């Protein structure tokens, strides 16, 4: 298929649109950090970083890098006026205790019921690393996944059941992808929004799923 | 713009409802949010469960709530105080259920609720009346009791200062249960002596990050409690 | 018997003698707070109070009372230079987690193996209150009990087995009393020190126990 | 007079021993006590278990300890980093045991050790490989995994400033695991950028009370880590 696809920045912009003012948000390492670039400056949205920041701001100017002030991906960031620091116990109290409204993570696979696989390819020689992904998966009120719907090899990443090692069970509520937005959960996967130029049949073909158009749950 | 500061005590407690579980900060009078408790009385909500270290003394604070007949159950560590006559009378009359919890288990259970844990094995209370009927376990040769989180619909907290995002600092030993209760309740309501501009609180010294706070209200009389 | 007995201040002074420099100490409400009066000012000893103080100082002058700065007994205190404040979670981490070297508590009864009963008389009409006693009993590295060896009615409070409701099992290591100092524990009760004018036979008579002179364990 | 400040890195780590379990603060390089880790290398202790969020990168810190062959086991959440070649090589060669722990469970288990809890039921990891073989339980309709405390003989922590009683404050996101590790180890050793007189730290803003600290040492080069 040769359809129009959103690039990573366009997906990030689309995710940002669904983050309301006042939300406490954790952006996972990698792709999701782009979302921060599209949050409107006139909206108070609170970015939390697992390493002990609330009110995380954008990257500093070259001359103002402070390596004691980094994000979960170990990139230099800033702290907004009104932000604060805390230790890892308090940070994961926020994350595990249901205090984060939305987390945005990447994924290897998401199943139609919301299972998430994003920490391990399962390759026997891979060095495993999990970080805070499993805590966010169970702890955030809403888990958004941001990903291309297919791998470079063309395999669909929205699946009936994950084959990669799981990060969390039935935790994802929304997938923001290069071809559209999906809801997943107890009622299965639905199409919330399609990127212009796509049809429901296109998405059924890509996913191999009997997708229907769904409204917000 | 997010501004969690509300103008009146009435607005602060507007969402209260009958049957609510309410955490109330304070150790004796230090850190007890007396004005918010008065607002609860004015609001009229009843059949409340109160989670607090003590059960009130004198005629104000939790004691006034008990006197007004609004409390169904108290979960606390130390209800007996010099002037806890309102608690004593209601308890002896069978009008009030008491769940007595060792103070550290009270803290641990509140922290478990705030941090999303399902239960914790604590050594405190093992072999005593307060662990009767509870699950116990030998872990590495020591005995522990399984204790469950204490959740609450609301926390009423007293702090020294806060900003519009809800960041808080406390005053001396009036800090006590405030920070952990703020983490554990669905909705945390704070009375402060001072509302400060965003950025006025040192980000290294914020004790309660704003994520744990729903509303703040200035308590003009948020002074030190008078001598008991 | 009509022997010489230490008064509460003399017992407090005796307890203070056994608190080494650098110790982190929690003094229970009531009688044990007197111990603070006898800690030598030239020794750094750290008093912890369950309500969130470390480095607790003496009572303030009449004019300097601050009701936000109280001890566990809700009496006004001060904070030493170098002291600090913390919340109840951290306070009971100190107490339960084995970070307090010595706690001193009063007692209704202590058994020869170190069981402690000090929170409830067991009277059916009593209003129960436990506070932090059970946490200290299990959490402090050493639990010292400070008490008169007999009740006003003449009943011995050092017993074979407690009849009052327990605070903690096998937790007390030392009893400082008006007639002497005892060790209790797995080896039973021993007399460490007798107040002048007392004999081992006196103490055996009071306690009804086959006490022996013990050395420090 | 109690003065926990020692003069040299050598004195700071003098009690280390072969086979010790050592917590090391830091999230990547931020908050990693590089000078103390170098002192561990100089000390010679081996067969160590390291508890830390990461497993080192580049040629310094935990990476240098691995390179020197001193580590038997690493308990961490995220060993794979841009320059974690020393970990990668030792792990692939089977010279190093890895216990991978979700970051929040790592924090919770460290906190459980510090606070004397015997075990906690956490929702994190349920149904995943990292909970395989572990006890699980349905509590109020949600599934939890039983996780045990992680204790340590030593914690090596980096802080910004400390006084002779061991009170500490940290710097920005270099705080991370420092405060909870200080609570969990039998003996906590801290490198600070500044030793301040007693009373110089605001008692409201002390993050780690001195009770959790055994020794402090000034790290003259306790600057921000250089760009990775």
Short mmCIF file of N, CA and C in Angstrom, two decimals, chain D residues 20-175:
data_model
loop_
_atom_site.label_atom_id
_atom_site.label_comp_id
_atom_site.label_asym_id
_atom_site.label_seq_id
_atom_site.Cartn_x
_atom_site.Cartn_y
_atom_site.Cartn_z
N UNK D 20 30.33 -7.71 49.41
CA UNK D 20 29.36 -6.72 49.91
C UNK D 20 28.29 -6.41 48.86
N UNK D 21 27.09 -6.09 49.35
CA UNK D 21 26.02 -5.55 48.50
C UNK D 21 26.07 -4.03 48.64
N UNK D 22 26.19 -3.35 47.53
CA UNK D 22 26.39 -1.90 47.54
C UNK D 22 25.36 -1.21 46.67
N UNK D 23 24.59 -0.30 47.26
CA UNK D 23 23.70 0.55 46.49
C UNK D 23 24.49 1.75 45.99
N UNK D 24 24.24 2.14 44.77
CA UNK D 24 24.94 3.30 44.19
C UNK D 24 23.91 4.24 43.58
N UNK D 25 23.87 5.47 44.09
CA UNK D 25 22.89 6.44 43.61
C UNK D 25 23.20 6.85 42.19
N UNK D 26 22.26 7.50 41.55
CA UNK D 26 22.47 8.00 40.21
C UNK D 26 21.44 7.49 39.22
N UNK D 27 21.19 8.34 38.25
CA UNK D 27 20.33 7.99 37.12
C UNK D 27 21.16 8.37 35.91
N UNK D 28 21.75 7.37 35.24
CA UNK D 28 22.83 7.69 34.32
C UNK D 28 23.94 8.32 35.15
N UNK D 29 24.55 9.38 34.63
CA UNK D 29 25.63 10.02 35.37
C UNK D 29 25.14 10.99 36.43
N UNK D 30 23.91 11.47 36.31
CA UNK D 30 23.40 12.46 37.28
C UNK D 30 23.25 11.80 38.65
N UNK D 31 24.01 12.29 39.62
CA UNK D 31 23.92 11.74 40.96
C UNK D 31 24.79 10.52 41.20
N UNK D 32 25.58 10.13 40.23
CA UNK D 32 26.46 8.97 40.42
C UNK D 32 27.72 9.41 41.17
N UNK D 33 28.05 8.74 42.25
CA UNK D 33 29.20 9.14 43.08
C UNK D 33 30.50 8.59 42.50
N UNK D 34 30.92 9.18 41.42
CA UNK D 34 32.08 8.65 40.68
C UNK D 34 33.34 8.52 41.53
N UNK D 35 33.62 9.52 42.39
CA UNK D 35 34.84 9.47 43.18
C UNK D 35 34.78 8.32 44.19
N UNK D 36 33.62 8.10 44.80
CA UNK D 36 33.50 6.97 45.74
C UNK D 36 33.65 5.65 45.00
N UNK D 37 33.13 5.58 43.80
CA UNK D 37 33.27 4.33 43.03
C UNK D 37 34.75 4.09 42.71
N UNK D 38 35.45 5.16 42.37
CA UNK D 38 36.89 5.02 42.13
C UNK D 38 37.58 4.53 43.42
N UNK D 39 37.10 5.02 44.55
CA UNK D 39 37.68 4.58 45.83
C UNK D 39 37.42 3.10 46.08
N UNK D 40 36.27 2.61 45.62
CA UNK D 40 35.99 1.18 45.74
C UNK D 40 36.98 0.39 44.90
N UNK D 41 37.25 0.89 43.71
CA UNK D 41 38.24 0.21 42.85
C UNK D 41 39.60 0.21 43.54
N UNK D 42 39.99 1.35 44.08
CA UNK D 42 41.29 1.44 44.76
C UNK D 42 41.34 0.55 46.00
N UNK D 43 40.20 0.40 46.66
CA UNK D 43 40.15 -0.41 47.88
C UNK D 43 40.45 -1.87 47.59
N UNK D 44 39.92 -2.35 46.46
CA UNK D 44 40.21 -3.73 46.07
C UNK D 44 39.10 -4.72 46.35
N UNK D 45 38.03 -4.31 47.04
CA UNK D 45 36.94 -5.25 47.35
C UNK D 45 36.39 -5.83 46.05
N UNK D 46 36.04 -7.09 46.09
CA UNK D 46 35.57 -7.74 44.88
C UNK D 46 34.38 -8.64 45.19
N UNK D 47 33.83 -9.27 44.15
CA UNK D 47 32.69 -10.16 44.31
C UNK D 47 31.47 -9.37 44.81
N UNK D 48 31.35 -8.15 44.32
CA UNK D 48 30.33 -7.23 44.82
C UNK D 48 28.99 -7.42 44.11
N UNK D 49 27.91 -7.14 44.85
CA UNK D 49 26.59 -6.99 44.24
C UNK D 49 26.28 -5.50 44.20
N UNK D 50 25.95 -5.00 43.02
CA UNK D 50 25.65 -3.57 42.87
C UNK D 50 24.16 -3.39 42.63
N UNK D 51 23.55 -2.51 43.41
CA UNK D 51 22.15 -2.15 43.22
C UNK D 51 22.13 -0.70 42.74
N UNK D 52 21.67 -0.48 41.54
CA UNK D 52 21.70 0.87 40.97
C UNK D 52 20.72 0.91 39.81
N UNK D 53 20.33 2.09 39.38
CA UNK D 53 19.36 2.11 38.28
C UNK D 53 19.96 1.61 36.97
N UNK D 54 21.22 1.99 36.73
CA UNK D 54 21.87 1.60 35.49
C UNK D 54 23.11 0.76 35.80
N UNK D 55 23.79 0.34 34.77
CA UNK D 55 24.97 -0.51 34.96
C UNK D 55 26.21 0.13 34.37
N UNK D 56 26.22 1.45 34.37
CA UNK D 56 27.42 2.15 33.96
C UNK D 56 27.49 2.42 32.47
N UNK D 57 28.18 3.51 32.13
CA UNK D 57 28.43 3.78 30.72
C UNK D 57 29.78 4.47 30.62
N UNK D 58 30.39 4.40 29.46
CA UNK D 58 31.71 5.00 29.28
C UNK D 58 32.75 4.22 30.07
N UNK D 59 33.71 4.95 30.62
CA UNK D 59 34.87 4.29 31.25
C UNK D 59 34.96 4.57 32.74
N UNK D 60 34.00 5.34 33.29
CA UNK D 60 34.09 5.68 34.71
C UNK D 60 32.89 5.12 35.46
N UNK D 61 32.87 5.35 36.78
CA UNK D 61 31.74 4.93 37.60
C UNK D 61 31.57 3.42 37.58
N UNK D 62 30.32 2.97 37.55
CA UNK D 62 30.03 1.53 37.60
C UNK D 62 30.70 0.80 36.44
N UNK D 63 30.80 1.47 35.29
CA UNK D 63 31.45 0.83 34.14
C UNK D 63 32.90 0.46 34.48
N UNK D 64 33.58 1.35 35.20
CA UNK D 64 34.97 1.07 35.58
C UNK D 64 35.05 -0.10 36.55
N UNK D 65 34.06 -0.20 37.45
CA UNK D 65 34.02 -1.33 38.40
C UNK D 65 33.83 -2.65 37.66
N UNK D 66 32.97 -2.62 36.65
CA UNK D 66 32.74 -3.83 35.86
C UNK D 66 34.02 -4.20 35.11
N UNK D 67 34.62 -3.18 34.49
CA UNK D 67 35.85 -3.39 33.72
C UNK D 67 36.93 -4.01 34.61
N UNK D 68 36.95 -3.57 35.87
CA UNK D 68 37.96 -4.08 36.80
C UNK D 68 37.62 -5.48 37.32
N UNK D 69 36.46 -5.99 36.91
CA UNK D 69 36.10 -7.35 37.29
C UNK D 69 35.68 -7.53 38.73
N UNK D 70 35.15 -6.48 39.33
CA UNK D 70 34.82 -6.55 40.76
C UNK D 70 33.37 -6.92 41.05
N UNK D 71 32.56 -6.96 40.01
CA UNK D 71 31.12 -7.12 40.25
C UNK D 71 30.67 -8.52 39.86
N UNK D 72 29.96 -9.15 40.81
CA UNK D 72 29.41 -10.48 40.59
C UNK D 72 27.99 -10.40 40.05
N UNK D 73 27.25 -9.40 40.55
CA UNK D 73 25.83 -9.31 40.22
C UNK D 73 25.39 -7.86 40.19
N UNK D 74 24.53 -7.55 39.24
CA UNK D 74 23.96 -6.21 39.15
C UNK D 74 22.44 -6.32 39.29
N UNK D 75 21.86 -5.54 40.20
CA UNK D 75 20.40 -5.43 40.31
C UNK D 75 20.06 -4.04 39.82
N UNK D 76 19.37 -3.94 38.70
CA UNK D 76 19.10 -2.62 38.13
C UNK D 76 17.88 -2.67 37.21
N UNK D 77 17.45 -1.50 36.75
CA UNK D 77 16.28 -1.47 35.86
C UNK D 77 16.67 -1.26 34.40
N UNK D 78 17.84 -0.65 34.16
CA UNK D 78 18.14 -0.26 32.78
C UNK D 78 19.64 -0.34 32.51
N UNK D 79 20.13 -1.56 32.25
CA UNK D 79 21.57 -1.70 32.02
C UNK D 79 22.01 -1.24 30.64
N UNK D 80 21.10 -1.24 29.69
CA UNK D 80 21.48 -0.97 28.30
C UNK D 80 21.52 0.53 28.06
N UNK D 81 22.68 1.05 27.77
CA UNK D 81 22.81 2.48 27.50
C UNK D 81 23.70 2.68 26.29
N UNK D 82 23.80 3.93 25.87
CA UNK D 82 24.57 4.24 24.67
C UNK D 82 25.99 3.68 24.75
N UNK D 83 26.61 3.84 25.92
CA UNK D 83 28.01 3.42 26.03
C UNK D 83 28.19 2.40 27.14
N UNK D 84 27.27 1.43 27.20
CA UNK D 84 27.36 0.42 28.27
C UNK D 84 28.16 -0.79 27.80
N UNK D 85 29.19 -0.57 27.03
CA UNK D 85 29.94 -1.69 26.43
C UNK D 85 30.60 -2.58 27.47
N UNK D 86 31.01 -2.01 28.62
CA UNK D 86 31.64 -2.88 29.62
C UNK D 86 30.62 -3.82 30.25
N UNK D 87 29.42 -3.28 30.53
CA UNK D 87 28.37 -4.17 31.02
C UNK D 87 28.03 -5.22 29.97
N UNK D 88 27.79 -4.75 28.75
CA UNK D 88 27.36 -5.65 27.67
C UNK D 88 28.35 -6.81 27.52
N UNK D 89 29.63 -6.48 27.51
CA UNK D 89 30.65 -7.51 27.29
C UNK D 89 30.68 -8.51 28.45
N UNK D 90 30.65 -8.00 29.68
CA UNK D 90 30.72 -8.89 30.85
C UNK D 90 29.47 -9.76 30.93
N UNK D 91 28.31 -9.15 30.61
CA UNK D 91 27.04 -9.89 30.67
C UNK D 91 27.02 -10.99 29.62
N UNK D 92 27.42 -10.65 28.41
CA UNK D 92 27.39 -11.63 27.32
C UNK D 92 28.41 -12.74 27.56
N UNK D 93 29.50 -12.41 28.26
CA UNK D 93 30.52 -13.41 28.56
C UNK D 93 30.13 -14.26 29.78
N UNK D 94 28.96 -13.94 30.36
CA UNK D 94 28.50 -14.73 31.51
C UNK D 94 29.28 -14.45 32.78
N UNK D 95 29.98 -13.32 32.81
CA UNK D 95 30.79 -13.00 33.99
C UNK D 95 30.00 -12.25 35.05
N UNK D 96 28.76 -11.94 34.72
CA UNK D 96 27.98 -11.02 35.53
C UNK D 96 26.56 -11.54 35.58
N UNK D 97 26.01 -11.62 36.78
CA UNK D 97 24.60 -11.97 36.90
C UNK D 97 23.78 -10.70 36.87
N UNK D 98 22.65 -10.72 36.16
CA UNK D 98 21.78 -9.54 36.09
C UNK D 98 20.43 -9.87 36.69
N UNK D 99 19.98 -9.06 37.67
CA UNK D 99 18.58 -9.14 38.11
C UNK D 99 17.92 -7.86 37.64
N UNK D 100 17.07 -8.00 36.63
CA UNK D 100 16.40 -6.84 36.06
C UNK D 100 15.11 -6.57 36.84
N UNK D 101 14.96 -5.37 37.33
CA UNK D 101 13.82 -5.00 38.18
C UNK D 101 13.17 -3.74 37.61
N UNK D 102 11.85 -3.75 37.42
CA UNK D 102 11.19 -2.51 36.99
C UNK D 102 11.58 -1.37 37.94
N UNK D 103 11.80 -0.21 37.38
CA UNK D 103 12.37 0.89 38.15
C UNK D 103 11.58 1.25 39.41
N UNK D 104 10.25 1.22 39.29
CA UNK D 104 9.44 1.53 40.46
C UNK D 104 9.47 0.43 41.50
N UNK D 105 9.60 -0.81 41.06
CA UNK D 105 9.75 -1.89 42.03
C UNK D 105 11.12 -1.83 42.70
N UNK D 106 12.12 -1.40 41.93
CA UNK D 106 13.44 -1.18 42.53
C UNK D 106 13.32 -0.15 43.65
N UNK D 107 12.65 0.96 43.35
CA UNK D 107 12.46 2.00 44.37
C UNK D 107 11.66 1.46 45.56
N UNK D 108 10.57 0.75 45.27
CA UNK D 108 9.70 0.25 46.35
C UNK D 108 10.43 -0.77 47.22
N UNK D 109 11.25 -1.61 46.60
CA UNK D 109 11.98 -2.63 47.37
C UNK D 109 13.08 -1.99 48.21
N UNK D 110 13.70 -0.95 47.68
CA UNK D 110 14.70 -0.22 48.47
C UNK D 110 14.00 0.48 49.63
N UNK D 111 12.83 1.08 49.35
CA UNK D 111 12.09 1.75 50.43
C UNK D 111 11.60 0.75 51.47
N UNK D 112 11.19 -0.44 51.03
CA UNK D 112 10.75 -1.47 51.98
C UNK D 112 11.89 -1.83 52.92
N UNK D 113 13.10 -1.95 52.37
CA UNK D 113 14.26 -2.28 53.21
C UNK D 113 14.50 -1.16 54.22
N UNK D 114 14.45 0.07 53.76
CA UNK D 114 14.71 1.20 54.64
C UNK D 114 13.70 1.34 55.75
N UNK D 115 12.47 0.94 55.46
CA UNK D 115 11.40 1.18 56.43
C UNK D 115 10.99 -0.07 57.18
N UNK D 116 11.73 -1.16 57.03
CA UNK D 116 11.50 -2.34 57.86
C UNK D 116 10.31 -3.18 57.46
N UNK D 117 9.79 -2.99 56.24
CA UNK D 117 8.69 -3.83 55.79
C UNK D 117 9.25 -5.17 55.29
N UNK D 118 8.44 -6.23 55.43
CA UNK D 118 8.91 -7.55 55.05
C UNK D 118 8.72 -7.87 53.59
N UNK D 119 7.74 -7.24 52.97
CA UNK D 119 7.45 -7.44 51.55
C UNK D 119 6.29 -6.53 51.20
N UNK D 120 6.13 -6.28 49.90
CA UNK D 120 5.02 -5.44 49.43
C UNK D 120 4.37 -6.08 48.21
N UNK D 121 3.06 -5.89 48.10
CA UNK D 121 2.35 -6.31 46.90
C UNK D 121 2.29 -5.13 45.94
N UNK D 122 2.95 -5.27 44.80
CA UNK D 122 2.98 -4.19 43.81
C UNK D 122 2.28 -4.64 42.53
N UNK D 123 1.57 -3.73 41.86
CA UNK D 123 0.91 -4.11 40.61
C UNK D 123 1.90 -4.19 39.44
N UNK D 124 3.06 -3.57 39.61
CA UNK D 124 4.00 -3.46 38.50
C UNK D 124 4.61 -4.81 38.14
N UNK D 125 4.55 -5.12 36.87
CA UNK D 125 5.17 -6.34 36.38
C UNK D 125 4.25 -7.53 36.33
N UNK D 126 3.05 -7.39 36.91
CA UNK D 126 2.14 -8.54 36.91
C UNK D 126 1.89 -9.02 35.47
N UNK D 127 1.99 -10.32 35.28
CA UNK D 127 1.71 -10.90 33.97
C UNK D 127 2.88 -10.81 33.00
N UNK D 128 4.03 -10.33 33.48
CA UNK D 128 5.20 -10.20 32.60
C UNK D 128 6.29 -11.20 33.00
N UNK D 129 7.28 -11.30 32.13
CA UNK D 129 8.44 -12.17 32.42
C UNK D 129 9.11 -11.81 33.74
N UNK D 130 9.08 -10.52 34.09
CA UNK D 130 9.81 -10.09 35.28
C UNK D 130 9.09 -10.47 36.57
N UNK D 131 7.90 -11.02 36.45
CA UNK D 131 7.20 -11.52 37.64
C UNK D 131 7.10 -13.04 37.62
N UNK D 132 7.74 -13.67 36.65
CA UNK D 132 7.63 -15.13 36.55
C UNK D 132 8.13 -15.81 37.82
N UNK D 133 7.32 -16.75 38.30
CA UNK D 133 7.70 -17.50 39.49
C UNK D 133 7.43 -16.78 40.79
N UNK D 134 6.93 -15.56 40.70
CA UNK D 134 6.67 -14.80 41.93
C UNK D 134 5.23 -14.99 42.39
N UNK D 135 5.04 -14.85 43.69
CA UNK D 135 3.71 -14.96 44.26
C UNK D 135 2.84 -13.80 43.79
N UNK D 136 1.61 -14.11 43.41
CA UNK D 136 0.69 -13.05 42.99
C UNK D 136 -0.59 -13.14 43.81
N UNK D 137 -1.35 -12.08 43.81
CA UNK D 137 -2.59 -12.08 44.57
C UNK D 137 -3.58 -11.08 44.00
N UNK D 138 -4.82 -11.47 44.01
CA UNK D 138 -5.92 -10.58 43.65
C UNK D 138 -6.34 -9.82 44.91
N UNK D 139 -6.17 -8.52 44.89
CA UNK D 139 -6.60 -7.70 46.02
C UNK D 139 -7.61 -6.70 45.49
N UNK D 140 -8.84 -6.82 45.95
CA UNK D 140 -9.92 -5.93 45.49
C UNK D 140 -10.02 -5.88 43.96
N UNK D 141 -9.84 -7.03 43.33
CA UNK D 141 -10.07 -7.09 41.89
C UNK D 141 -8.89 -6.69 41.02
N UNK D 142 -7.77 -6.40 41.65
CA UNK D 142 -6.59 -6.05 40.87
C UNK D 142 -5.47 -7.03 41.21
N UNK D 143 -4.61 -7.33 40.25
CA UNK D 143 -3.57 -8.32 40.48
C UNK D 143 -2.26 -7.66 40.90
N UNK D 144 -1.63 -8.27 41.89
CA UNK D 144 -0.37 -7.75 42.44
C UNK D 144 0.67 -8.86 42.52
N UNK D 145 1.93 -8.44 42.53
CA UNK D 145 3.07 -9.35 42.66
C UNK D 145 3.74 -9.06 44.01
N UNK D 146 4.12 -10.12 44.73
CA UNK D 146 4.81 -9.91 46.00
C UNK D 146 6.30 -9.69 45.75
N UNK D 147 6.79 -8.56 46.21
CA UNK D 147 8.21 -8.23 46.04
C UNK D 147 8.86 -8.01 47.40
N UNK D 148 10.09 -8.48 47.52
CA UNK D 148 10.80 -8.42 48.80
C UNK D 148 11.78 -7.25 48.85
N UNK D 149 12.12 -6.83 50.06
CA UNK D 149 13.07 -5.72 50.20
C UNK D 149 14.43 -6.05 49.59
N UNK D 150 15.11 -5.02 49.14
CA UNK D 150 16.52 -5.15 48.74
C UNK D 150 17.34 -4.43 49.81
N UNK D 151 18.10 -5.22 50.54
CA UNK D 151 18.97 -4.66 51.58
C UNK D 151 20.38 -4.49 51.01
N UNK D 152 21.17 -3.66 51.66
CA UNK D 152 22.55 -3.51 51.22
C UNK D 152 23.44 -3.26 52.43
N UNK D 153 24.70 -3.65 52.29
CA UNK D 153 25.68 -3.37 53.34
C UNK D 153 26.08 -1.90 53.31
N UNK D 154 26.21 -1.38 52.09
CA UNK D 154 26.65 0.01 51.93
C UNK D 154 25.79 0.72 50.89
N UNK D 155 25.65 2.02 51.05
CA UNK D 155 25.11 2.85 49.97
C UNK D 155 26.16 3.91 49.69
N UNK D 156 26.47 4.10 48.43
CA UNK D 156 27.35 5.19 48.01
C UNK D 156 26.47 6.23 47.34
N UNK D 157 26.47 7.43 47.88
CA UNK D 157 25.51 8.45 47.46
C UNK D 157 26.23 9.75 47.15
N UNK D 158 25.75 10.44 46.15
CA UNK D 158 26.27 11.77 45.85
C UNK D 158 25.24 12.82 46.24
N UNK D 159 25.66 13.81 47.01
CA UNK D 159 24.76 14.89 47.40
C UNK D 159 25.46 16.22 47.16
N UNK D 160 24.68 17.30 47.21
CA UNK D 160 25.29 18.60 46.97
C UNK D 160 26.04 19.09 48.20
N UNK D 161 25.36 19.05 49.36
CA UNK D 161 25.97 19.59 50.57
C UNK D 161 25.54 18.76 51.77
N UNK D 162 26.39 18.74 52.77
CA UNK D 162 26.08 18.03 54.00
C UNK D 162 26.77 18.68 55.18
N UNK D 163 26.28 18.40 56.38
CA UNK D 163 26.92 18.92 57.59
C UNK D 163 27.48 17.76 58.41
N UNK D 164 28.13 18.08 59.53
CA UNK D 164 28.84 17.03 60.27
C UNK D 164 27.91 16.00 60.92
N UNK D 165 26.64 16.32 61.04
CA UNK D 165 25.68 15.32 61.53
C UNK D 165 25.14 14.43 60.41
N UNK D 166 25.53 14.76 59.17
CA UNK D 166 25.10 13.91 58.06
C UNK D 166 23.85 14.38 57.34
N UNK D 167 23.30 15.52 57.73
CA UNK D 167 22.14 16.05 57.00
C UNK D 167 22.55 16.39 55.58
N UNK D 168 21.67 16.08 54.62
CA UNK D 168 22.03 16.25 53.22
C UNK D 168 20.98 17.02 52.42
N UNK D 169 21.46 17.78 51.45
CA UNK D 169 20.61 18.28 50.37
C UNK D 169 21.26 17.87 49.05
N UNK D 170 20.43 17.80 48.02
CA UNK D 170 20.88 17.30 46.73
C UNK D 170 20.83 18.42 45.68
N UNK D 171 21.14 18.06 44.46
CA UNK D 171 21.12 19.07 43.38
C UNK D 171 20.25 18.56 42.23
N UNK D 172 19.14 19.28 42.00
CA UNK D 172 18.26 19.01 40.85
C UNK D 172 17.95 17.52 40.72
N UNK D 173 17.99 17.02 39.47
CA UNK D 173 17.62 15.62 39.25
C UNK D 173 18.75 14.66 39.62
N UNK D 174 19.83 15.16 40.21
CA UNK D 174 20.85 14.27 40.75
C UNK D 174 20.42 13.69 42.09
N UNK D 175 19.25 14.10 42.58
CA UNK D 175 18.72 13.55 43.83
C UNK D 175 18.35 12.08 43.63
#
